[in-house]
XYZ file of C-alpha atoms in Angstrom:
375
model
C 0.000 0.000 0.000
C 2.791 2.447 0.859
C 4.898 1.583 -2.199
C 8.155 3.590 -2.363
C 7.233 5.352 0.898
C 7.367 2.098 2.894
C 9.759 2.524 5.854
C 12.713 0.159 6.101
C 11.471 -0.973 9.522
C 8.589 -2.676 7.706
C 10.403 -3.651 4.523
C 14.234 -3.817 4.770
C 15.863 -2.301 1.715
C 12.879 -0.091 0.891
C 13.586 3.253 -0.756
C 11.663 4.921 2.110
C 11.013 8.006 -0.009
C 9.323 11.024 1.560
C 5.849 11.944 0.415
C 5.694 14.633 -2.309
C 5.730 17.590 0.112
C 8.529 16.169 2.265
C 6.776 14.265 5.054
C 8.256 10.906 5.960
C 6.198 7.769 6.541
C 6.724 5.453 9.488
C 4.763 2.475 10.748
C 4.182 1.920 14.440
C 4.440 -1.545 16.047
C 0.770 -2.442 15.554
C 0.558 -1.193 11.964
C -0.467 2.429 12.611
C 0.659 4.551 9.666
C 2.265 7.826 10.718
C 3.574 10.808 8.814
C 6.161 13.229 10.159
C 6.281 16.603 8.482
C 9.501 18.545 8.000
C 9.922 21.486 10.402
C 8.260 24.558 8.945
C 8.286 28.206 9.958
C 4.558 28.972 9.764
C 1.293 27.264 10.553
C 0.048 28.000 7.033
C 3.024 26.185 5.492
C 2.641 23.300 7.911
C -1.078 22.868 7.248
C -0.597 23.098 3.481
C 2.255 20.565 3.506
C 0.625 18.025 5.784
C -2.763 18.297 4.066
C -1.191 17.555 0.683
C 0.832 14.625 2.005
C -2.157 13.223 3.917
C -4.162 13.277 0.676
C -1.407 11.357 -1.117
C -1.143 8.856 1.709
C -4.894 8.256 1.851
C -5.031 7.729 -1.905
C -2.460 4.956 -1.594
C -4.224 3.378 1.375
C -7.612 3.581 -0.321
C -6.252 1.806 -3.402
C -5.342 -1.100 -1.102
C -8.737 -1.148 0.624
C -7.536 0.620 3.759
C -9.677 3.335 5.315
C -8.821 5.730 8.162
C -10.911 5.575 11.302
C -11.874 8.707 13.247
C -10.530 7.337 16.529
C -7.220 7.299 18.392
C -7.520 3.638 19.387
C -8.261 0.502 17.404
C -11.799 -0.556 18.387
C -11.697 -3.969 16.717
C -8.427 -5.863 16.683
C -6.446 -7.095 19.684
C -3.062 -5.402 20.204
C -0.735 -7.465 18.027
C 2.774 -6.339 17.128
C 3.716 -6.649 13.452
C 7.199 -5.074 13.604
C 9.768 -7.663 14.629
C 12.540 -5.292 15.698
C 14.815 -5.627 18.774
C 13.600 -2.308 20.199
C 9.957 -3.313 20.179
C 10.662 -6.821 21.423
C 12.498 -5.349 24.412
C 9.732 -2.812 25.046
C 7.093 -5.516 24.931
C 9.034 -7.684 27.383
C 9.503 -4.799 29.827
C 5.931 -3.563 29.640
C 4.455 -7.072 29.933
C 5.817 -7.162 33.499
C 3.286 -4.443 34.346
C 0.221 -5.605 32.431
C -1.480 -5.238 29.033
C -1.083 -1.462 28.848
C 2.208 -1.483 26.962
C 0.869 -3.638 24.155
C -2.265 -1.491 23.911
C -0.185 1.683 23.733
C 2.279 0.274 21.193
C -0.135 -1.531 18.912
C -3.605 -0.026 19.286
C -3.292 3.741 19.743
C -2.452 6.815 17.692
C -1.684 10.476 18.411
C -1.234 13.945 17.024
C 2.230 15.004 18.143
C 2.950 18.718 17.910
C 6.571 19.871 17.955
C 7.215 23.516 18.834
C 10.300 25.622 19.387
C 11.559 25.627 22.963
C 12.263 29.352 22.970
C 15.320 31.024 24.466
C 16.306 32.224 27.910
C 13.422 32.609 30.330
C 10.942 31.682 27.582
C 12.024 28.032 27.837
C 10.754 27.635 31.406
C 7.581 29.592 30.607
C 6.749 27.438 27.589
C 7.569 24.278 29.537
C 5.162 25.316 32.292
C 2.453 26.371 29.853
C 2.547 23.126 27.884
C 2.225 21.076 31.071
C -0.650 23.143 32.471
C -2.405 22.996 29.106
C -1.995 19.210 29.123
C -5.029 18.078 31.150
C -7.232 20.715 29.507
C -6.328 19.820 25.926
C -6.221 16.102 26.695
C -9.826 16.375 27.884
C -10.945 18.549 24.971
C -9.421 16.289 22.312
C -9.973 12.889 24.001
C -10.890 10.455 21.240
C -10.332 6.815 22.235
C -13.257 5.406 24.241
C -13.178 1.867 22.800
C -10.314 -0.637 22.571
C -10.607 -4.140 21.093
C -14.384 -4.171 21.088
C -14.766 -2.915 24.638
C -15.848 0.447 25.975
C -13.189 1.131 28.600
C -14.968 3.838 30.583
C -12.251 6.319 29.644
C -12.640 9.101 27.082
C -8.920 8.723 26.296
C -8.059 5.047 26.639
C -4.819 5.921 24.911
C -3.687 8.204 27.734
C -5.035 5.771 30.327
C -2.638 3.164 28.917
C 0.277 5.608 28.980
C -0.364 6.578 32.592
C -0.628 2.953 33.741
C 2.140 1.169 31.895
C 5.317 2.612 33.494
C 4.840 5.840 35.507
C 8.570 6.441 36.023
C 8.897 6.607 32.251
C 5.541 8.030 31.194
C 4.014 10.130 33.976
C 4.036 13.928 33.860
C 6.383 15.564 36.369
C 4.927 16.466 39.744
C 6.554 19.912 39.635
C 6.973 21.928 36.437
C 8.488 25.072 37.954
C 12.221 25.663 38.294
C 14.897 24.674 35.782
C 13.365 22.237 33.264
C 16.787 21.172 31.942
C 18.008 20.114 35.373
C 14.766 18.274 36.117
C 14.932 16.462 32.783
C 18.563 15.466 33.323
C 17.739 14.000 36.727
C 14.794 12.092 35.327
C 16.852 10.731 32.453
C 19.586 9.250 34.630
C 17.122 7.878 37.209
C 14.829 6.113 34.723
C 15.479 2.374 34.205
C 16.787 1.212 30.864
C 14.118 -0.048 28.511
C 16.496 -1.370 25.869
C 20.153 -2.316 25.979
C 21.495 -2.274 22.445
C 23.816 -5.149 21.598
C 24.599 -7.403 18.612
C 21.769 -9.780 17.811
C 18.033 -9.558 18.173
C 17.707 -9.421 21.980
C 17.945 -5.970 23.534
C 16.271 -6.773 26.849
C 17.646 -4.640 29.688
C 18.181 -5.883 33.264
C 15.002 -4.965 35.202
C 15.380 -1.842 37.325
C 18.825 -0.869 36.025
C 18.847 2.919 35.514
C 21.061 4.839 33.145
C 22.767 6.311 36.210
C 23.518 2.801 37.476
C 25.059 1.973 34.123
C 27.170 5.132 34.181
C 28.307 4.228 37.728
C 29.707 0.884 36.539
C 26.841 -1.590 36.969
C 27.677 -3.129 33.587
C 31.137 -4.137 32.314
C 31.064 -1.713 29.355
C 30.315 1.945 30.209
C 27.671 3.886 28.226
C 28.541 6.276 25.430
C 26.925 9.557 24.448
C 25.095 7.628 21.727
C 23.727 5.279 24.400
C 22.417 8.288 26.337
C 20.830 9.728 23.199
C 19.095 6.407 22.564
C 17.962 6.097 26.177
C 16.251 9.495 25.881
C 14.117 8.103 23.032
C 12.698 5.547 25.496
C 11.329 8.173 27.901
C 7.700 8.955 27.080
C 6.317 11.756 29.278
C 3.405 13.834 27.945
C 5.820 16.703 27.191
C 9.333 15.775 26.079
C 12.323 18.009 25.285
C 14.297 17.172 22.171
C 16.022 20.458 21.361
C 12.519 21.577 20.519
C 9.572 20.481 22.689
C 7.340 17.547 21.765
C 3.701 17.681 22.889
C 2.647 14.037 23.167
C -0.655 14.127 25.076
C -3.096 14.643 22.199
C -5.212 11.780 20.867
C -5.357 11.375 17.095
C -8.280 13.428 15.826
C -11.062 12.848 13.326
C -9.425 12.942 9.913
C -10.425 16.471 8.938
C -9.608 17.953 12.355
C -5.927 17.178 12.980
C -4.978 20.830 12.359
C -7.111 22.135 15.240
C -4.819 21.235 18.169
C -1.766 22.233 16.134
C -3.109 25.709 15.425
C -4.438 26.126 18.961
C -1.064 25.360 20.547
C 0.773 27.559 18.060
C -1.575 30.467 18.762
C -1.250 30.120 22.530
C 2.550 30.123 22.254
C 2.762 32.890 19.648
C 3.269 35.736 22.126
C 4.427 35.911 25.710
C 1.099 37.496 26.632
C -0.931 34.596 25.219
C 1.349 32.038 26.871
C 1.153 33.681 30.286
C -2.617 34.024 29.963
C -2.876 30.312 29.085
C -0.950 29.447 32.243
C -3.341 31.568 34.290
C -6.571 30.110 32.899
C -5.326 26.497 33.136
C -4.144 26.745 36.748
C -7.382 25.291 38.218
C -6.840 22.116 36.158
C -3.236 21.588 37.241
C -2.391 17.902 37.635
C -5.817 16.569 36.550
C -4.315 14.187 33.968
C -6.164 11.058 35.042
C -9.452 12.935 35.405
C -9.028 14.376 31.909
C -8.378 10.963 30.389
C -11.332 9.342 32.152
C -14.004 12.031 31.939
C -12.941 14.446 29.202
C -14.869 17.704 29.447
C -17.529 16.101 31.629
C -15.211 17.261 34.427
C -16.514 20.732 35.279
C -13.149 22.191 36.274
C -11.560 21.160 32.993
C -14.628 22.264 31.036
C -14.357 25.782 32.455
C -10.636 25.888 31.722
C -11.166 24.592 28.185
C -13.828 27.207 27.392
C -11.410 29.981 28.341
C -8.429 28.365 26.609
C -10.251 27.865 23.303
C -11.647 31.389 23.337
C -8.154 32.694 24.062
C -6.728 30.567 21.239
C -9.341 31.723 18.743
C -8.567 35.352 19.554
C -4.840 34.680 19.092
C -5.146 32.931 15.717
C -4.439 36.152 13.770
C -1.000 36.197 15.433
C -0.032 33.037 13.503
C -1.849 33.782 10.233
C -3.660 30.453 10.323
C -5.528 29.553 7.123
C -9.168 30.700 7.206
C -10.503 27.142 7.141
C -8.458 26.280 10.237
C -9.848 29.359 11.987
C -13.389 28.263 11.103
C -12.627 24.696 12.241
C -11.390 25.817 15.645
C -14.360 28.141 16.115
C -16.753 25.318 15.200
C -15.080 22.915 17.653
C -15.262 25.600 20.333
C -18.954 26.295 19.777
C -20.242 22.799 19.068
C -18.112 20.755 21.446
C -16.021 22.626 23.981
C -18.667 25.085 25.198
C -21.063 22.146 25.481
C -18.661 20.067 27.572
C -18.050 17.500 24.836
C -14.979 15.914 23.249
C -14.566 13.742 20.103
C -15.049 10.582 22.192
C -18.632 11.701 22.791
C -19.410 11.551 19.053
C -19.950 8.415 16.922
C -16.911 7.093 15.050
C -16.933 7.458 11.269
C -15.080 6.184 8.242
C -14.329 9.261 6.178
C -12.428 8.547 2.993
C -15.423 9.347 0.797
C -16.043 5.788 -0.328
C -19.585 4.534 -0.746
C -21.118 2.989 2.390
C -20.629 -0.755 2.575
C -17.446 -0.806 0.502
C -15.285 -3.686 1.823
C -12.218 -2.415 3.645
C -9.931 -2.754 6.618
C -9.298 -0.113 9.271
C -6.060 1.687 10.050
C -5.477 4.304 12.789
C -3.795 7.491 11.623
C -1.370 9.382 13.852
C 0.153 12.613 12.574
C 3.301 14.250 13.850
C 3.316 17.957 13.059
C 6.827 19.377 13.069
C 6.274 23.102 13.422
C 9.138 25.227 14.685
C 8.493 28.832 15.676
């Protein structure tokens, strides 16, 4: 289905060509098809690029009888890994010690990941704080995974429920987001147990409980290298992750035509220091309500009040980022028809939306997007 865009992780030796506008295609362990845009300077460029590449991708999938589903979790199939790579084997082994949550996360869920510039100087700490305080509010507003493997889980975001349960040391948001984010991240990195230990062969299982700090202190015969540290950082999965820029990882995949809404909203809220500081202020009542957001969405009254103010603030700030008019209309519609009514996408029926006639035979494929906007 992916043809020349097939990643080498799925087909060794593949050309792995980018899509026409430059987005790369990857496949997640359970078969989720993901595109990662190149970093772009404006929201308009990002939306135009990703929209064009999404259209190309969906044309290829449709030709193979694959249709995107408007959910962030697979409602039908059990979580089954199709990528037989050492990294994912080691992850599966480690997460299986906790329960089924790792397999669900790896194989049955999808996200919109928004990457934004970290800023400079004092702006770094301000953005870091803002993105964490926005987390429960936007998680609730965009929750979109109420069913997994044929079962209603009781959570509006079953995807985030899996993340929070599978390995809190690795996946939980920090308790404190004030202070020096770089120092806090460094401490977390060295204290987190290894998930993978790269070595020749197909088995990368790490000794249970062995942290990177333990390794650096001589717990293993061969000391770690800088490359080992870089790789270890890719196995930490908090809702907000620094990577030179900042990755926002707490957003469920959205209905197909709505992926641009959380991207534009975050960009608008971070566009000026005034908007960012105002976002921090209006989200303060929802601080730390991650689990509540995942379970109840905007049925939680505290988060609903925060979301109403955040979305209105974001809509007013959209001119600061010159968002395309259709994105502005989309965000206003979501605000009026869902957010101000205390609803999230999980409250709406799922749809298949590739334009094919009803009843056309097909299979289902979740559709994460990773938007790489740098401002």
